[in-house]
C-alpha positions as YAML, in Angstrom:
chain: A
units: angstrom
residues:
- id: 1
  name: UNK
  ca: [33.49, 117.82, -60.96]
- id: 2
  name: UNK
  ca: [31.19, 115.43, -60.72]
- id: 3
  name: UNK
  ca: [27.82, 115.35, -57.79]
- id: 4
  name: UNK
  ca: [27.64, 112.74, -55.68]
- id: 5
  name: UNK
  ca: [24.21, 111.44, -56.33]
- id: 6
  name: UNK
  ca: [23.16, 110.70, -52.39]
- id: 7
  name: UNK
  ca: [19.82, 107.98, -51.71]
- id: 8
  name: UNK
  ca: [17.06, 109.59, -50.95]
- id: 9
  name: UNK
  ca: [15.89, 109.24, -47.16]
- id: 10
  name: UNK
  ca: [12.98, 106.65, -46.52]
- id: 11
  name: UNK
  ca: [10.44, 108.61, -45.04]
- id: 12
  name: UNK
  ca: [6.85, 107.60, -43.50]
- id: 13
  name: UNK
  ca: [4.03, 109.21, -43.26]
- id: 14
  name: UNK
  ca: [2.03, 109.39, -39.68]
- id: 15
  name: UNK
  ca: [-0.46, 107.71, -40.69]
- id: 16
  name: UNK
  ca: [1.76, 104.63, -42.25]
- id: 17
  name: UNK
  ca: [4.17, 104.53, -38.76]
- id: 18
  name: UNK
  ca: [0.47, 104.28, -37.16]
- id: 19
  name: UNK
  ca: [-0.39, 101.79, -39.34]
- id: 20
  name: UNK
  ca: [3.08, 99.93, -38.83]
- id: 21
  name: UNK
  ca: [3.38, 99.81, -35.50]
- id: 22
  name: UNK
  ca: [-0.24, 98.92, -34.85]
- id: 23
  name: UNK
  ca: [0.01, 95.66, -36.63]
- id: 24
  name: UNK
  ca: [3.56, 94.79, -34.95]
- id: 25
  name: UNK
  ca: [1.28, 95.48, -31.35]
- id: 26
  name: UNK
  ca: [-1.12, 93.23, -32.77]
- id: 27
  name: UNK
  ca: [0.91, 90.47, -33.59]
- id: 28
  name: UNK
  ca: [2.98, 91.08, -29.98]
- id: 29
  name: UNK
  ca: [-0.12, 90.62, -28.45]
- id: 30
  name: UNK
  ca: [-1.27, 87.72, -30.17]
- id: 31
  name: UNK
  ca: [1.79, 86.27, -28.72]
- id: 32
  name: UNK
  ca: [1.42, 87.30, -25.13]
- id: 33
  name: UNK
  ca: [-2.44, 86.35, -25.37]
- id: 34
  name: UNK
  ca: [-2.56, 83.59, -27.26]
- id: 35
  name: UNK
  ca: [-0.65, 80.55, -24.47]
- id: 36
  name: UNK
  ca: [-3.02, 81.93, -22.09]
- id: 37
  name: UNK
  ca: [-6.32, 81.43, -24.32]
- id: 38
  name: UNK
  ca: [-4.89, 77.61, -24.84]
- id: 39
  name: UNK
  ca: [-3.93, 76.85, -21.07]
- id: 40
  name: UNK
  ca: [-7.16, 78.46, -20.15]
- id: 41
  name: UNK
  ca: [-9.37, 76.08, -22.64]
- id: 42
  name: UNK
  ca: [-7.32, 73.12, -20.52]
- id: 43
  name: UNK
  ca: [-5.35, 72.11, -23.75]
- id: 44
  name: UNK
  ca: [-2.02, 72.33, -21.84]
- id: 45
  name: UNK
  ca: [1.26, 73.35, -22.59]
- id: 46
  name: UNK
  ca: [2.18, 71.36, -25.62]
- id: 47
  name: UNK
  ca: [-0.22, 73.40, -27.38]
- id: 48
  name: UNK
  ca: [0.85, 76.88, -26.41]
- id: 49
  name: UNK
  ca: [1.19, 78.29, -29.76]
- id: 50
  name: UNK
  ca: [-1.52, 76.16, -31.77]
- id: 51
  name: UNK
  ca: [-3.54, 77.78, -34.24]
- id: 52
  name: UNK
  ca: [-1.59, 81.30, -34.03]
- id: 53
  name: UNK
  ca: [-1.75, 81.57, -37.73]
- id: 54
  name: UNK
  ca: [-5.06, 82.80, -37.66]
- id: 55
  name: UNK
  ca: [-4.92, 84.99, -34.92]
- id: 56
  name: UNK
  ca: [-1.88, 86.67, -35.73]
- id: 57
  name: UNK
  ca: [-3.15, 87.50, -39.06]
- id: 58
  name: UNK
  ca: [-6.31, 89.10, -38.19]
- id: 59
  name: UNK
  ca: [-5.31, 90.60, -34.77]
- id: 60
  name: UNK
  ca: [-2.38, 92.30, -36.64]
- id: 61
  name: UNK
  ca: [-4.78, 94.13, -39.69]
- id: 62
  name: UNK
  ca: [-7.79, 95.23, -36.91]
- id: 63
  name: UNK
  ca: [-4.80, 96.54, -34.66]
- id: 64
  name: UNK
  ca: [-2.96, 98.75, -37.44]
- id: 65
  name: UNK
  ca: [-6.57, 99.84, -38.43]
- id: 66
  name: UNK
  ca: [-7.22, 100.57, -34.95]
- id: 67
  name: UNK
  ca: [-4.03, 102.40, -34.52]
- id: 68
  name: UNK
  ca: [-4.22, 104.29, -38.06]
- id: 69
  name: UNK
  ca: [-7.58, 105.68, -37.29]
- id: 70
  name: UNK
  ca: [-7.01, 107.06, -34.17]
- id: 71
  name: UNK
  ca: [-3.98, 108.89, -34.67]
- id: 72
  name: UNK
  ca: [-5.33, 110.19, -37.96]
- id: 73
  name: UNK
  ca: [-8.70, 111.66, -35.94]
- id: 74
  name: UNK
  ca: [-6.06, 112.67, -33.01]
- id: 75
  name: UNK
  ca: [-4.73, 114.85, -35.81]
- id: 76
  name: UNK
  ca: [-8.09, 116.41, -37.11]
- id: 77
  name: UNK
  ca: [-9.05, 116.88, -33.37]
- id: 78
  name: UNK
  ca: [-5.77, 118.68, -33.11]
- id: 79
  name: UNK
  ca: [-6.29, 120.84, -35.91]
- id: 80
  name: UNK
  ca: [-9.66, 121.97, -34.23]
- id: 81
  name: UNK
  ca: [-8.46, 122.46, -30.75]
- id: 82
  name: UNK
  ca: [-7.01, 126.07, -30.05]
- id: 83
  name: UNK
  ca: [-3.43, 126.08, -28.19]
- id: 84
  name: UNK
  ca: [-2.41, 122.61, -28.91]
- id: 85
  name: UNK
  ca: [0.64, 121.62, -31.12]
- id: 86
  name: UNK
  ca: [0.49, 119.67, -33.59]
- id: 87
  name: UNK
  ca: [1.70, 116.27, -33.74]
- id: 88
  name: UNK
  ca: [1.50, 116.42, -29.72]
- id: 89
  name: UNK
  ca: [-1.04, 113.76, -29.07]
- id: 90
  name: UNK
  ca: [-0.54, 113.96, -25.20]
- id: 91
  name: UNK
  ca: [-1.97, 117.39, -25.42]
- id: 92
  name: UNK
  ca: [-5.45, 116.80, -26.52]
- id: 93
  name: UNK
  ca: [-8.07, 117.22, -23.88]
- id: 94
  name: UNK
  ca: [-9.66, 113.63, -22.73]
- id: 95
  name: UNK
  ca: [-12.96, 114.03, -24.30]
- id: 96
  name: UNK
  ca: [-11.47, 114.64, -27.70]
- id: 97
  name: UNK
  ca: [-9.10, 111.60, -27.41]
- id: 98
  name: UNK
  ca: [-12.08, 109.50, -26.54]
- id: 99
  name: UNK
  ca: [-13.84, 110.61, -29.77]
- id: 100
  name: UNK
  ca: [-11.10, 109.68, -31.63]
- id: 101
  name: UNK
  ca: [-10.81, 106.41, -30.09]
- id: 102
  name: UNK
  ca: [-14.46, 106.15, -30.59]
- id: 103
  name: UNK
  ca: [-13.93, 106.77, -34.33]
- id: 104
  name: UNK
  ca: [-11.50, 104.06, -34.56]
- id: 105
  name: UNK
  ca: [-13.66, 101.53, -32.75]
- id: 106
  name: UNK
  ca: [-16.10, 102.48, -35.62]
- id: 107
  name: UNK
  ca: [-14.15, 101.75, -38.53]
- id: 108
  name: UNK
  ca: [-12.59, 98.96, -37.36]
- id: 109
  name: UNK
  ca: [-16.00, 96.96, -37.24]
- id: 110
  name: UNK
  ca: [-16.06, 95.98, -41.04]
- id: 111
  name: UNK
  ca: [-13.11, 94.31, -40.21]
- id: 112
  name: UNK
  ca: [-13.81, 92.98, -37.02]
- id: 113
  name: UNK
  ca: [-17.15, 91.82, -37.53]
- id: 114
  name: UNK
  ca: [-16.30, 88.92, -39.98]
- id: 115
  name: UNK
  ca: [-12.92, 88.38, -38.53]
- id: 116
  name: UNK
  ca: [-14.76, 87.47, -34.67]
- id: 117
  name: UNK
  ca: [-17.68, 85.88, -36.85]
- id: 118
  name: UNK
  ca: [-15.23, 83.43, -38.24]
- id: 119
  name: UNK
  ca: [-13.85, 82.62, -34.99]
- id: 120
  name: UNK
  ca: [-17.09, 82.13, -32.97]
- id: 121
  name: UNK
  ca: [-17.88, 79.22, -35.45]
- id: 122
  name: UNK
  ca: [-14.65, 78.11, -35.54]
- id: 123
  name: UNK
  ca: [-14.57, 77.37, -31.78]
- id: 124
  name: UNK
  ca: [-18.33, 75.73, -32.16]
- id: 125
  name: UNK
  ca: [-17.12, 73.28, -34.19]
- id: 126
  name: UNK
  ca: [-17.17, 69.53, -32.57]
- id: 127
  name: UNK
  ca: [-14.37, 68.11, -34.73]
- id: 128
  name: UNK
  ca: [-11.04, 68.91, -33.58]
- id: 129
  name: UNK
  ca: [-8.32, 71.63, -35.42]
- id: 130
  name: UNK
  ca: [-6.76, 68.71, -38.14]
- id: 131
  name: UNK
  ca: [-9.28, 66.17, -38.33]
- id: 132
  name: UNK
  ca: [-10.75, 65.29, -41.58]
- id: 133
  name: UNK
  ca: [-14.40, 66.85, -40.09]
- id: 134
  name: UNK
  ca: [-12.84, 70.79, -39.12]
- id: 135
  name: UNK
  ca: [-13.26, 73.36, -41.47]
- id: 136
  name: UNK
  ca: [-10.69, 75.85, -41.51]
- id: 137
  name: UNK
  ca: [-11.44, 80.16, -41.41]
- id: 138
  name: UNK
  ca: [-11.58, 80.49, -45.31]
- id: 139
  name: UNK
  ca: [-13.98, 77.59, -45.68]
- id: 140
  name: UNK
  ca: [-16.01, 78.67, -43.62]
- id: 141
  name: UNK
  ca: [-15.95, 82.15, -44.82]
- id: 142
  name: UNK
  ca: [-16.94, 80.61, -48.28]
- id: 143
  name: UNK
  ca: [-19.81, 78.87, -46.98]
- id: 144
  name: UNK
  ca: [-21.43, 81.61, -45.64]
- id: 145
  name: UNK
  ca: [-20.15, 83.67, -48.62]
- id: 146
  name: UNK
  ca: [-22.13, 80.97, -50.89]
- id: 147
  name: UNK
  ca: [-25.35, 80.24, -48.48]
- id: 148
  name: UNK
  ca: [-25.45, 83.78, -47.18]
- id: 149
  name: UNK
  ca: [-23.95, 86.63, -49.36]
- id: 150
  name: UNK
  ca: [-22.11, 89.24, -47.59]
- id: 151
  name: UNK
  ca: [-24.44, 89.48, -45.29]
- id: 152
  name: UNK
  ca: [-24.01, 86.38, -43.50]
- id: 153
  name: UNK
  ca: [-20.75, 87.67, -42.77]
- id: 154
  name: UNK
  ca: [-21.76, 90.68, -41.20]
- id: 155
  name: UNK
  ca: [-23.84, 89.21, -39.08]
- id: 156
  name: UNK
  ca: [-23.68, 90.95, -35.99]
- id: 157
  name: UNK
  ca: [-22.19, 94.08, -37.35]
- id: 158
  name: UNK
  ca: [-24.93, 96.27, -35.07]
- id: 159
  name: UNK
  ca: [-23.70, 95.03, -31.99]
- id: 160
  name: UNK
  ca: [-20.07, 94.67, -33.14]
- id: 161
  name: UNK
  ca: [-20.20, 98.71, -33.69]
- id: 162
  name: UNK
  ca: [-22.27, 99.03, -30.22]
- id: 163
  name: UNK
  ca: [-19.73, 97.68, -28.25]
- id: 164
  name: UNK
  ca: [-16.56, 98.85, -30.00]
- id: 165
  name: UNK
  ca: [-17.47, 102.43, -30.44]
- id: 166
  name: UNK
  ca: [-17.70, 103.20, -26.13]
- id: 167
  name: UNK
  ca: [-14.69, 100.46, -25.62]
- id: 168
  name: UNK
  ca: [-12.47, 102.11, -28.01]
- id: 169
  name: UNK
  ca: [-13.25, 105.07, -26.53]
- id: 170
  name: UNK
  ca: [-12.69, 103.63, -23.07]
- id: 171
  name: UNK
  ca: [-9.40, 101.99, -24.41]
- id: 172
  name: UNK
  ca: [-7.73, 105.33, -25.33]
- id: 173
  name: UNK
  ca: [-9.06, 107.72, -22.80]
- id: 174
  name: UNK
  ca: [-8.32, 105.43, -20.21]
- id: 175
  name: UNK
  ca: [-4.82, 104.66, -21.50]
- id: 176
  name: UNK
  ca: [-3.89, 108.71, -21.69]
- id: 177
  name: UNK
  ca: [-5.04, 109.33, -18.62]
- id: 178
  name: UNK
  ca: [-3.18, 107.14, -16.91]
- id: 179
  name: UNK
  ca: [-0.23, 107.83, -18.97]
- id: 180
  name: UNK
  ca: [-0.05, 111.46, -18.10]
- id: 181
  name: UNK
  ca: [-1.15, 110.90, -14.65]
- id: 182
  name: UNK
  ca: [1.61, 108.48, -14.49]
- id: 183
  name: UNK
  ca: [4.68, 111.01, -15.93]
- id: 184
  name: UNK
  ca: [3.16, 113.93, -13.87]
- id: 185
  name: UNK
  ca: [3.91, 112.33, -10.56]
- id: 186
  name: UNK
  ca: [7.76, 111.99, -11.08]
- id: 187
  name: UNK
  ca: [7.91, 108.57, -12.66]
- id: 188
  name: UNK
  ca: [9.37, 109.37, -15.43]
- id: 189
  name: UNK
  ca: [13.41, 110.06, -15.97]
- id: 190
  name: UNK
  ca: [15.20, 112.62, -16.04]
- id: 191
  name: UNK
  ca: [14.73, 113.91, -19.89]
- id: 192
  name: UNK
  ca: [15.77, 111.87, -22.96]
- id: 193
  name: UNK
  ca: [19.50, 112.00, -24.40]
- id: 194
  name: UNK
  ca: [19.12, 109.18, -27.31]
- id: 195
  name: UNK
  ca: [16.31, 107.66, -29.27]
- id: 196
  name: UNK
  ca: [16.12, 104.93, -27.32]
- id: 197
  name: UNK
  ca: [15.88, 106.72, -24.10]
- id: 198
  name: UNK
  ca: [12.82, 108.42, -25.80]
- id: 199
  name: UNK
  ca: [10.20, 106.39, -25.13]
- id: 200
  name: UNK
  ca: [8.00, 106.56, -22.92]
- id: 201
  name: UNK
  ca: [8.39, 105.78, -19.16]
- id: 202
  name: UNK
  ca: [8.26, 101.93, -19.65]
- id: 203
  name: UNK
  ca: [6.58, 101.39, -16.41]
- id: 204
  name: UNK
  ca: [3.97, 104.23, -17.45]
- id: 205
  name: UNK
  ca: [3.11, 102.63, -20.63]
- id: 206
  name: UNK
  ca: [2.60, 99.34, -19.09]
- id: 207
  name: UNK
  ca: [0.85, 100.14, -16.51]
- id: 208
  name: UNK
  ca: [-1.70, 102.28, -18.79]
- id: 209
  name: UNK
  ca: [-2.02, 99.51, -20.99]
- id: 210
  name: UNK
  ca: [-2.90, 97.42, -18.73]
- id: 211
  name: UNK
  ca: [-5.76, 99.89, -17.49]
- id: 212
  name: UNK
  ca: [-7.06, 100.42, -20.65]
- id: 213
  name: UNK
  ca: [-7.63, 96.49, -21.19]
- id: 214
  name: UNK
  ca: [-9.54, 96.45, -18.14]
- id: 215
  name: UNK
  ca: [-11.05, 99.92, -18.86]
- id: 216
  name: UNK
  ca: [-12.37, 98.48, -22.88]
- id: 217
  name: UNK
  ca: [-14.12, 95.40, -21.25]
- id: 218
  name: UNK
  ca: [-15.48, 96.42, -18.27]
- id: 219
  name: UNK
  ca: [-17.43, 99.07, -20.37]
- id: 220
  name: UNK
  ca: [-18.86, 96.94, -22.52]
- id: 221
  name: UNK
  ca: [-18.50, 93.21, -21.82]
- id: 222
  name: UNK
  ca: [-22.19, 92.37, -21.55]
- id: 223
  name: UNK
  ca: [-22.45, 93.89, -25.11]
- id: 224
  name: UNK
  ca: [-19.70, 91.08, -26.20]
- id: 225
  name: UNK
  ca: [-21.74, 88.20, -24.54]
- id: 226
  name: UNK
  ca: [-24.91, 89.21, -26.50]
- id: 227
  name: UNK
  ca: [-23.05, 89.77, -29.75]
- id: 228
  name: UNK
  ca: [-21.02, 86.35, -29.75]
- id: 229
  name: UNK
  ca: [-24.68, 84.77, -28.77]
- id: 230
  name: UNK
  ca: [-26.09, 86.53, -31.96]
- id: 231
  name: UNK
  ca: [-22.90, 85.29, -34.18]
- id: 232
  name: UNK
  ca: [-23.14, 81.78, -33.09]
- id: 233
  name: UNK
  ca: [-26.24, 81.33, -34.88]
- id: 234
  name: UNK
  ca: [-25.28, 79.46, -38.41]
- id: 235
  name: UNK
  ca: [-28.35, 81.03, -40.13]
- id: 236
  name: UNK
  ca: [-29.71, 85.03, -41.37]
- id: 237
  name: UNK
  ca: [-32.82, 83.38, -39.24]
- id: 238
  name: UNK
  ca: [-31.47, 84.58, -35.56]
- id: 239
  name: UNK
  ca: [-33.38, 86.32, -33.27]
- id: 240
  name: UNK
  ca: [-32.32, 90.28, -32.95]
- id: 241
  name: UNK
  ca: [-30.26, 91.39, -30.15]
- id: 242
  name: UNK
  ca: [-32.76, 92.52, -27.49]
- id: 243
  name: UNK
  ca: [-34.41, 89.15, -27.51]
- id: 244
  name: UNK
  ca: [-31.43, 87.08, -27.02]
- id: 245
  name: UNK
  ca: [-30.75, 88.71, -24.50]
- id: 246
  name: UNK
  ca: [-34.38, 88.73, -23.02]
- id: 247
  name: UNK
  ca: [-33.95, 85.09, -23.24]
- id: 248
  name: UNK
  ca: [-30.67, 85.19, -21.43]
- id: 249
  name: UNK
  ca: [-32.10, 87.11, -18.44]
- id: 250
  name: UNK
  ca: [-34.73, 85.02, -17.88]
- id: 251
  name: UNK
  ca: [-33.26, 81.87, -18.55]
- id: 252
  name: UNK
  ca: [-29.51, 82.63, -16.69]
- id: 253
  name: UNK
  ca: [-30.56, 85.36, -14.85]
- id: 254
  name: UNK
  ca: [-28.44, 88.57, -14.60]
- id: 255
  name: UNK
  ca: [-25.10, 86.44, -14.29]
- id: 256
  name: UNK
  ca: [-24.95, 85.34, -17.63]
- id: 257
  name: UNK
  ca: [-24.05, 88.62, -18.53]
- id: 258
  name: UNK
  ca: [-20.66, 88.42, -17.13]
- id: 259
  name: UNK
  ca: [-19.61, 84.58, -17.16]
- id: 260
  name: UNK
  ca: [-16.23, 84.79, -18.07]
- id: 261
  name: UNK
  ca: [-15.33, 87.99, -17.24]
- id: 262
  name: UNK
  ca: [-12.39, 87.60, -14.69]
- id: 263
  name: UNK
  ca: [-10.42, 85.35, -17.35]
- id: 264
  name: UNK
  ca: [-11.41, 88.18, -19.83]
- id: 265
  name: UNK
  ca: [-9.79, 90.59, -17.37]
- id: 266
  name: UNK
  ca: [-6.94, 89.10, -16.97]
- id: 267
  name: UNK
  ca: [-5.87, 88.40, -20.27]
- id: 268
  name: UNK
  ca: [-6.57, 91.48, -21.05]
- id: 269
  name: UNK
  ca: [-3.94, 93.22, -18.29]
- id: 270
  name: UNK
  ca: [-1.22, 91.10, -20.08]
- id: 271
  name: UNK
  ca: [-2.44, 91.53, -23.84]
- id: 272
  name: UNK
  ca: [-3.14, 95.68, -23.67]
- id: 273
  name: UNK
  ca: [0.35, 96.01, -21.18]
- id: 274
  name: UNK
  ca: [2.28, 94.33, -24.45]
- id: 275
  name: UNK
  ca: [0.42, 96.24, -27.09]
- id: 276
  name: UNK
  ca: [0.95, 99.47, -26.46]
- id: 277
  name: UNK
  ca: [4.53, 99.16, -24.83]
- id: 278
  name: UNK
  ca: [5.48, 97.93, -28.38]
- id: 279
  name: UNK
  ca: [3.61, 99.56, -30.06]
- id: 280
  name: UNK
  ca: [5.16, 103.10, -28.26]
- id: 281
  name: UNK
  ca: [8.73, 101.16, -28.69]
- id: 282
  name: UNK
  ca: [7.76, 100.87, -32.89]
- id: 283
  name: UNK
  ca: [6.33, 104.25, -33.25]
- id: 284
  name: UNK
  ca: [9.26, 105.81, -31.67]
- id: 285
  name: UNK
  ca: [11.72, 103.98, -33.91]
- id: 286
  name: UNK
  ca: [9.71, 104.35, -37.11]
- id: 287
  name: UNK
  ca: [9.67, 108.34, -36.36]
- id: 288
  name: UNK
  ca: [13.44, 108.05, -36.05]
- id: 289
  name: UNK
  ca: [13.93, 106.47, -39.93]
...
């Protein structure tokens, strides 16, 4: 009698469900972020969704980076840390999951600091997105590639890696915190009967999301002013950090540090809320294949 040759099960790997679901979060939150961003620069709501493509490419690769990295240092950190179990993430003391989201702030710069390079200049252009005078992400990228080497597109990478390393930090720690604070005061269901009932407490999720946004910027948002000051400059001549942003103080004054920050704020309630309640909702499903 013949065996019934039976397919073999699809299986993924932490890290790849990490990487997965980060870039579907990314790409989520490029759509909750990115009407906002237009109404906000006054171009009203015919042009909700213009010029996603970029956005949703980059935003998805830095967020499954993001996302990869710190689960896979969640894991080391595990392995290191007497009486937790492994694979439970929720268990790790605070200061070790702020070191791993520090490490994946880290990593994530040599991404992030041409990808945010690119779009500083982008937005400094004069000539509208479609008119025969705008110059599109990869031609710009080639320009510097050509005037500049790789080093023009790094530009900024110092301060890129200054801010990201405490934000990241701030990002997770904050989000876990509130998480478990959050399911330890009863908000949470009675316990799961089906895969989909297995997610998180939705509300919880959200709602430490959302405080991790506002946790990531408020820790470092003058460090984001100064660095998008030092990327705007089109040559390898700009002043260093520190003096830009000696000029700023005495030229602005103190204020200049924070101009913009309430819009940044509130996107960033909306954006982080979406993020990680998909990206929860895609982990959890991934797990399940």
């Amino acid at each position: 009698m013949e065996e019934t040759l039976q397919p073999a099960a699809l299986t993924l790997s932490a890290s790849t469900r990490d990487f997965l679901a980060g870039g579907v979060s990314g790409l989520s939150g490029v759509v909750a972020g990115q009407p906002l961003d237009n109404i906000l620069a006054g171009e009203g709501p015919r042009a909700l969704f213009r010029g996603m493509a970029y956005p949703l490419l980059t935003s998805a690769l830095q967020n499954a980076l993001v996302f990869q990295t710190y689960g896979a240092a969640c894991r080391c950190l595990e392995a290191e840390a007497d009486g937790v179990d492994p694979g439970a993430e929720s268990a790790l003391p605070l200061g070790r999951v702020a070191a791993a989201g520090a490490a994946a702030g880290f990593l994530q710069t040599a991404v992030c600091t041409p990808v945010e390079l690119l779009k500083i200049r982008l937005q400094l252009q004069t000539a509208a997105r479609g008119s025969p005078g705008y110059v599109g992400a990869l031609d710009q990228a080639l320009r510097i590639w050509r005037g500049q080497g790789i080093s023009g597109l790094y530009l900024g990478a110092g301060m890129t890696a200054a801010r990201d390393v405490p934000s990241f930090a701030a990002y997770f720690c904050t989000f876990e915190a509130v998480r478990r604070a959050c399911e330890s005061s009863g908000s949470v269901a009675a316990p799961p009967t089906s895969t989909a009932d297995a997610l998180p407490g939705h509300g919880c999720v959200l709602a430490a999301g959302a405080a991790a946004g506002l946790a990531a910027w408020l820790a470092v948002y003058p460090l984001d002013v100064v660095k998008s000051r030092l990327q705007a400059h089109a040559d390898a001549s700009a002043p260093g950090a520190w003096r830009i942003a000696a000029d700023m103080a005495a030229r602005e004054g103190p204020r200049a540090f924070f101009r913009g920050l309430p819009a940044t704020l509130g996107r960033a309630l909306l954006v982080n809320a979406v993020i990680f309640s998909v990206y929860e909702g895609a982990h959890t499903r991934l797990a399940a294949i």
